[in-house]
Amino acid sequence: MKSCLKIAIVLLIFCSNAAAQVSIGQWRDHLPFSEAIGVAASETKIYCATPLAIFYLDREDNSLNRITKVQGLSDIDISYIAYHEGQKLLFVGYVNGNIDLITDNNEILNFADIKRSSITASKSINEVIFVDDMAYLSCGYGISIFDLKKREFAD
């Protein structure tokens, strides 16, 4: 009887570990979500940024989801997030100046102009203010203007 119980426990542990494995060619992330650096809200989602990822609450089905590099973020070290109601975009700024725009259907668009520039000062995006369809980026080197409609830097 004891040997049958031991075999059953071993099989249970083996089966539960096998079900949790990721198949070849797939990735799974294990990131800390305890340090929040920013919160932004849309009509349907509430976003929260951590240094390494973003998670959000979908208000329609009350599901908790995450967006990481595995799901398409272009970088790590997020420094700021903000939501633009008019364009329905989540603006994600990084410490190195990289920018991601995330649409409501989770399409991620990357703009690495600041990151690739030869600026020697800090490129960190500290804050973003939206005026109409323009995003004014407060960075370590000064202010940059990004046109959200044309999806290009205006200045």
XYZ file of C-alpha atoms in Angstrom:
155
model
C 0.000 0.000 0.000
C 2.813 2.399 0.918
C 4.673 1.697 -2.330
C 1.525 2.453 -4.388
C 1.138 5.749 -2.518
C 4.795 6.642 -3.176
C 4.432 5.823 -6.881
C 1.245 7.910 -7.088
C 2.975 10.894 -5.456
C 5.990 10.613 -7.791
C 3.697 10.400 -10.838
C 1.684 13.397 -9.626
C 4.850 15.483 -9.176
C 6.214 14.397 -12.568
C 2.951 15.171 -14.379
C 2.571 18.579 -12.756
C 6.165 19.507 -13.680
C 5.719 18.256 -17.249
C 2.580 20.381 -17.708
C 4.423 23.500 -16.528
C 7.273 23.113 -19.012
C 7.562 25.428 -21.989
C 7.916 23.802 -25.390
C 11.051 24.187 -27.483
C 11.280 27.571 -29.187
C 8.940 29.242 -26.677
C 9.875 31.671 -23.907
C 8.447 32.327 -20.484
C 9.348 35.272 -18.297
C 9.928 35.411 -14.560
C 10.004 39.098 -13.723
C 9.417 40.990 -10.480
C 6.201 42.996 -10.541
C 6.491 44.474 -7.042
C 8.112 47.858 -7.829
C 5.688 50.185 -9.622
C 7.028 53.333 -11.276
C 3.909 54.637 -12.966
C 0.200 54.141 -13.545
C -1.886 55.188 -16.544
C -5.550 54.558 -17.323
C -7.630 54.302 -20.476
C -11.359 53.671 -20.757
C -10.850 49.921 -20.869
C -7.497 49.283 -19.142
C -5.454 50.362 -16.136
C -1.721 50.084 -16.822
C 1.076 49.813 -14.277
C 4.757 50.008 -15.212
C 7.616 48.326 -13.404
C 11.260 48.775 -14.408
C 11.167 45.597 -16.521
C 7.581 45.240 -17.754
C 4.010 46.517 -17.810
C 0.938 44.826 -16.457
C -2.645 45.938 -16.891
C -6.135 45.250 -15.641
C -8.670 44.840 -18.417
C -11.807 46.506 -17.059
C -14.103 44.614 -19.422
C -13.282 41.080 -18.262
C -11.325 41.866 -15.050
C -8.312 39.917 -16.320
C -4.777 40.786 -15.293
C -2.318 40.732 -18.221
C 1.305 41.651 -18.751
C 3.442 43.065 -21.527
C 7.141 42.189 -21.376
C 10.025 41.827 -23.822
C 8.687 38.361 -24.547
C 5.390 39.930 -25.691
C 7.130 42.644 -27.731
C 8.451 45.494 -25.579
C 11.620 46.777 -27.194
C 13.667 47.408 -24.066
C 13.920 47.259 -20.268
C 14.419 50.017 -17.669
C 11.095 51.776 -18.172
C 11.217 55.308 -16.809
C 7.742 56.703 -17.594
C 4.313 55.752 -18.946
C 1.348 57.882 -19.953
C -1.884 57.284 -21.877
C -3.100 59.575 -24.672
C -6.907 59.405 -24.945
C -7.164 61.038 -28.381
C -4.777 58.634 -30.120
C -5.648 55.656 -27.875
C -1.936 55.024 -27.224
C 0.106 54.058 -24.201
C 3.405 55.960 -24.295
C 6.311 54.029 -22.766
C 9.617 55.846 -22.218
C 12.867 54.167 -21.210
C 15.985 55.285 -19.344
C 18.073 55.023 -22.538
C 15.670 57.234 -24.548
C 13.891 54.422 -26.351
C 10.134 54.867 -26.901
C 7.339 52.335 -27.387
C 3.785 53.235 -28.347
C 1.250 50.540 -27.491
C -2.145 50.658 -29.182
C -5.379 49.467 -27.565
C -5.086 46.130 -29.375
C -1.519 45.690 -27.960
C 0.364 46.488 -31.180
C 3.787 47.827 -30.155
C 5.535 50.494 -32.240
C 9.160 51.371 -31.430
C 10.934 54.702 -31.943
C 14.640 54.580 -31.088
C 15.719 57.987 -32.451
C 16.795 59.357 -29.058
C 18.450 56.068 -28.101
C 20.506 56.019 -31.318
C 21.429 59.708 -31.198
C 24.923 60.845 -30.270
C 23.730 62.925 -27.310
C 26.172 62.520 -24.424
C 23.805 63.756 -21.688
C 21.222 61.556 -19.998
C 18.609 60.349 -22.496
C 16.174 59.195 -19.809
C 12.552 60.157 -20.452
C 11.522 61.714 -17.149
C 8.018 62.940 -17.977
C 5.640 63.360 -20.914
C 3.008 66.049 -21.360
C 0.424 65.751 -24.138
C -0.863 68.867 -25.899
C -3.304 67.879 -28.645
C -1.436 65.242 -30.679
C 2.031 66.356 -29.608
C 4.023 64.695 -26.826
C 6.515 66.941 -25.046
C 9.261 64.729 -23.618
C 11.231 65.952 -20.646
C 14.610 64.257 -20.954
C 17.960 64.620 -19.232
C 19.310 66.695 -22.128
C 16.227 68.939 -22.537
C 12.857 68.749 -24.279
C 11.935 66.814 -27.415
C 8.623 66.993 -29.251
C 7.056 63.862 -30.731
C 4.075 64.052 -33.110
C 1.768 61.192 -32.152
C -0.384 61.542 -35.265
C 2.490 61.443 -37.786
C 4.524 59.208 -35.482
C 7.738 61.169 -35.884
C 9.840 63.673 -33.977
C 8.751 67.244 -34.667
C 11.653 68.888 -32.823
